[in-house]
């Protein structure tokens, strides 16, 4: 069974440009999460989808970040315009739901803004 | 969500058993305890999850005392490849209400 996949694995963009990160959750998983770790910091929650609905987006840093999950399948996270402090690794995770369910993480998308 | 406290770092030697303890004094009745492992440049990887007593899988064991205010991840006979950051997480992880909150984790360094 395929795990959570993320694309691109690495991206280097200039300040002011736009980047779109994609996440394909494990098939059948209704829950999809985005997390981020910037250099030297802890992994921070960004937002949580249940199917196509945003259940919790309390961790989104500002309005330069836009996450979508059309049709409740894959999700995209767009950063526009990117700033230097957006550099870090963005993790996507998915889970099936229910008590004690396991959340599976992707390998991350490494973003460098120069 | 219950806050967790775990050692910042630990060193051990190959072939040893490593025990990493996590404190979660405010754990709620419905909370599960989950441990993740993360290697550099990779996403967190699920290791083990439990609710009470002891859970064992092919990778590790998880010991949870009756009061559930702490838990201990036990890695038998570690190798160099077990060098990683280990996160203890507590939560219900229900469909709509919960999310994982990461702490600093424990940086485990295995020495030859």
Short mmCIF file of C-alpha atoms in Angstrom, two decimals:
data_model
loop_
_atom_site.label_atom_id
_atom_site.label_comp_id
_atom_site.label_asym_id
_atom_site.label_seq_id
_atom_site.Cartn_x
_atom_site.Cartn_y
_atom_site.Cartn_z
CA UNK A 1 0.00 0.00 0.00
CA UNK A 2 1.38 3.41 -0.94
CA UNK A 3 2.15 5.75 1.90
CA UNK A 4 1.65 9.49 2.08
CA UNK A 5 3.46 11.04 -0.84
CA UNK A 6 4.56 14.60 -1.20
CA UNK A 7 5.79 16.62 -4.13
CA UNK A 8 8.18 18.24 -4.69
CA UNK A 9 10.66 16.74 -2.30
CA UNK A 10 12.86 19.81 -2.58
CA UNK A 11 12.21 23.28 -3.88
CA UNK A 12 14.36 26.40 -4.02
CA UNK A 13 12.58 29.61 -4.92
CA UNK A 14 13.25 33.30 -4.70
CA UNK A 15 11.58 35.57 -2.21
CA UNK A 16 8.31 36.82 -3.65
CA UNK A 17 7.70 33.79 -5.83
CA UNK A 18 4.94 31.26 -5.42
CA UNK A 19 5.31 27.61 -4.53
CA UNK A 20 2.67 24.93 -4.42
CA UNK A 21 3.24 21.79 -2.43
CA UNK A 22 1.16 18.71 -3.05
CA UNK A 23 0.23 15.86 -0.77
CA UNK A 24 -1.41 12.59 -1.69
CA UNK A 25 -2.71 10.88 1.44
CA UNK A 26 -3.08 7.18 1.89
CA UNK A 27 -6.10 6.02 -0.06
CA UNK A 28 -9.24 6.05 2.05
CA UNK A 29 -7.89 8.38 4.71
CA UNK A 30 -10.36 11.15 5.44
CA UNK A 31 -8.00 13.09 7.68
CA UNK A 32 -5.20 15.07 6.16
CA UNK A 33 -2.79 17.26 8.10
CA UNK A 34 -0.11 19.75 7.21
CA UNK A 35 2.82 20.40 9.54
CA UNK A 36 5.91 22.51 9.21
CA UNK A 37 9.32 22.60 10.78
CA UNK A 38 11.50 25.60 10.30
CA UNK A 39 15.21 25.43 11.08
CA UNK A 40 15.92 24.60 14.69
CA UNK A 41 12.29 24.65 15.72
CA UNK A 42 9.74 22.02 16.64
CA UNK A 43 7.34 20.51 14.18
CA UNK A 44 4.30 22.79 14.17
CA UNK A 45 0.75 21.99 13.18
CA UNK A 46 -0.64 24.04 10.31
CA UNK A 47 -4.06 22.66 9.53
CA UNK A 48 -6.32 19.65 9.43
CA UNK A 49 -8.75 18.56 6.73
CA UNK A 50 -11.56 16.11 7.21
CA UNK A 51 -12.36 15.11 3.68
CA UNK A 52 -12.59 18.39 1.81
CA UNK A 53 -13.45 20.53 4.83
CA UNK A 54 -10.96 22.48 6.89
CA UNK A 55 -11.49 21.20 10.41
CA UNK A 56 -8.78 23.27 12.04
CA UNK A 57 -6.54 25.85 10.42
CA UNK A 58 -5.38 27.50 13.62
CA UNK A 59 -1.74 26.86 12.81
CA UNK A 60 -1.63 28.63 9.46
CA UNK A 61 0.90 31.43 9.97
CA UNK A 62 -0.70 34.10 7.78
CA UNK A 63 -2.77 34.70 4.69
CA UNK A 64 0.14 34.00 2.37
CA UNK A 65 -0.59 30.33 2.98
CA UNK A 66 -3.53 28.69 1.27
CA UNK A 67 -4.42 25.04 1.61
CA UNK A 68 -7.00 23.21 -0.43
CA UNK A 69 -8.28 19.71 -0.68
CA UNK A 70 -10.62 19.48 -3.60
CA UNK A 71 -12.79 16.38 -3.64
CA UNK A 72 -11.33 15.18 -0.39
CA UNK A 73 -8.40 13.46 -2.03
CA UNK A 74 -5.05 15.16 -2.53
CA UNK A 75 -4.22 18.49 -0.97
CA UNK A 76 -2.15 21.46 -2.00
CA UNK A 77 -0.46 24.06 0.12
CA UNK A 78 0.38 27.26 -1.70
CA UNK A 79 2.70 29.91 -0.37
CA UNK A 80 2.30 33.22 -2.17
CA UNK A 81 4.40 35.32 -2.01
CA UNK A 82 7.11 33.31 -0.30
CA UNK A 83 9.27 34.96 2.32
CA UNK A 84 12.64 33.92 3.70
CA UNK A 85 11.13 32.75 6.98
CA UNK A 86 8.96 30.26 5.12
CA UNK A 87 11.99 28.07 4.53
CA UNK A 88 11.69 24.72 6.20
CA UNK A 89 10.25 21.30 5.71
CA UNK A 90 6.54 20.84 5.21
CA UNK A 91 5.10 17.52 6.26
CA UNK A 92 1.80 16.09 5.23
CA UNK A 93 0.11 13.34 7.19
CA UNK A 94 -3.07 11.35 6.92
CA UNK A 95 -5.19 9.08 9.05
CA UNK A 96 -8.33 7.08 8.78
CA UNK A 97 -10.06 8.47 11.85
CA UNK A 98 -11.51 7.06 15.02
CA UNK A 99 -10.14 6.34 18.46
CA UNK A 100 -6.45 5.63 18.58
CA UNK A 101 -6.00 5.82 14.86
CA UNK A 102 -2.49 6.10 13.50
CA UNK A 103 -1.33 9.19 11.68
CA UNK A 104 1.11 8.47 8.88
CA UNK A 105 3.54 11.07 7.67
CA UNK A 106 5.03 11.75 4.30
CA UNK A 107 8.71 12.36 3.78
CA UNK A 108 8.26 16.09 3.63
CA UNK A 109 8.74 18.85 1.10
CA UNK A 110 11.89 20.84 1.75
CA UNK A 111 11.44 24.47 0.85
CA UNK A 112 14.25 26.97 0.63
CA UNK A 113 13.43 30.59 -0.04
CA UNK A 114 16.41 32.67 -1.11
CA UNK B 1 -4.32 17.95 24.58
CA UNK B 2 -2.02 16.64 27.26
CA UNK B 3 1.43 18.19 27.38
CA UNK B 4 4.33 15.77 27.32
CA UNK B 5 7.78 16.01 28.84
CA UNK B 6 10.66 13.83 27.74
CA UNK B 7 14.44 14.06 27.98
CA UNK B 8 16.03 16.30 25.38
CA UNK B 9 18.75 13.80 24.55
CA UNK B 10 20.11 10.39 25.43
CA UNK B 11 23.21 8.43 24.52
CA UNK B 12 23.54 4.68 24.51
CA UNK B 13 25.68 1.96 22.98
CA UNK B 14 24.98 -0.61 20.37
CA UNK B 15 23.41 -3.74 21.72
CA UNK B 16 21.97 -2.03 24.78
CA UNK B 17 18.33 -1.70 25.68
CA UNK B 18 17.18 1.89 25.64
CA UNK B 19 14.27 3.19 27.66
CA UNK B 20 12.86 6.63 27.01
CA UNK B 21 10.33 7.87 29.52
CA UNK B 22 7.68 10.44 28.79
CA UNK B 23 5.59 12.28 31.37
CA UNK B 24 2.02 13.26 30.60
CA UNK B 25 0.43 14.19 33.89
CA UNK B 26 -2.69 15.67 32.35
CA UNK B 27 -3.57 12.74 30.15
CA UNK B 28 -7.30 12.45 29.57
CA UNK B 29 -9.38 9.33 29.81
CA UNK B 30 -9.73 8.95 26.07
CA UNK B 31 -6.13 9.79 25.18
CA UNK B 32 -3.84 7.31 23.50
CA UNK B 33 -0.04 7.41 23.77
CA UNK B 34 1.84 7.28 20.51
CA UNK B 35 5.54 7.29 19.76
CA UNK B 36 7.11 8.42 16.52
CA UNK B 37 10.66 8.13 15.26
CA UNK B 38 12.23 10.64 12.95
CA UNK B 39 15.47 10.37 11.05
CA UNK B 40 17.12 13.44 9.59
CA UNK B 41 15.56 14.46 6.28
CA UNK B 42 12.60 12.14 6.74
CA UNK B 43 9.07 12.42 8.03
CA UNK B 44 8.06 11.09 11.44
CA UNK B 45 7.48 7.36 11.41
CA UNK B 46 4.97 5.62 13.64
CA UNK B 47 6.59 3.22 16.10
CA UNK B 48 4.01 2.12 18.62
CA UNK B 49 0.79 3.15 20.27
CA UNK B 50 -0.94 2.12 23.47
CA UNK B 51 -3.64 2.97 25.94
CA UNK B 52 -2.65 1.09 29.08
CA UNK B 53 -0.39 -1.70 30.39
CA UNK B 54 2.08 -3.00 27.86
CA UNK B 55 2.17 -3.08 24.12
CA UNK B 56 4.83 -4.84 22.08
CA UNK B 57 5.49 -4.98 18.37
CA UNK B 58 8.41 -5.99 16.20
CA UNK B 59 10.17 -2.71 16.81
CA UNK B 60 9.58 -1.69 20.42
CA UNK B 61 7.65 -2.11 23.62
CA UNK B 62 5.57 0.51 25.35
CA UNK B 63 5.02 0.35 29.09
CA UNK B 64 2.18 2.35 30.58
CA UNK B 65 1.58 2.30 34.35
CA UNK B 66 -1.88 2.12 35.81
CA UNK B 67 -2.19 5.87 36.37
CA UNK B 68 -1.13 6.53 32.75
CA UNK B 69 0.72 9.67 33.78
CA UNK B 70 3.87 8.45 32.12
CA UNK B 71 4.97 5.95 29.54
CA UNK B 72 8.24 4.30 28.62
CA UNK B 73 9.36 3.40 25.14
CA UNK B 74 11.73 0.47 25.21
CA UNK B 75 14.02 -0.27 22.28
CA UNK B 76 15.69 -3.68 22.60
CA UNK B 77 19.30 -4.09 21.51
CA UNK B 78 19.71 -0.81 19.69
CA UNK B 79 21.95 -0.36 16.69
CA UNK B 80 23.57 2.68 15.13
CA UNK B 81 20.60 3.02 12.82
CA UNK B 82 18.34 3.73 15.79
CA UNK B 83 19.95 7.13 16.15
CA UNK B 84 17.00 9.45 15.67
CA UNK B 85 14.60 11.80 17.40
CA UNK B 86 11.79 10.08 19.27
CA UNK B 87 8.53 11.89 19.93
CA UNK B 88 6.00 10.99 22.59
CA UNK B 89 2.53 12.19 21.70
CA UNK B 90 -0.71 12.03 23.61
CA UNK B 91 -4.15 12.56 22.20
CA UNK B 92 -7.40 11.05 21.19
CA UNK B 93 -6.82 11.35 17.47
CA UNK B 94 -10.48 11.22 16.74
CA UNK B 95 -11.91 12.04 13.39
CA UNK B 96 -12.71 15.66 13.97
CA UNK B 97 -11.39 16.95 17.22
CA UNK B 98 -7.75 16.25 17.50
CA UNK B 99 -4.37 16.76 16.00
CA UNK B 100 -0.87 15.77 16.91
CA UNK B 101 1.10 18.36 18.81
CA UNK B 102 4.82 17.73 18.67
CA UNK B 103 7.16 18.53 21.51
CA UNK B 104 10.91 18.73 21.24
CA UNK B 105 11.34 14.98 21.28
CA UNK B 106 14.29 13.00 22.58
CA UNK B 107 17.39 12.94 20.46
CA UNK B 108 18.81 9.45 20.84
CA UNK B 109 22.42 8.94 19.86
CA UNK B 110 23.71 5.40 19.62
CA UNK B 111 27.44 4.97 19.95
CA UNK B 112 29.48 2.06 18.61
#
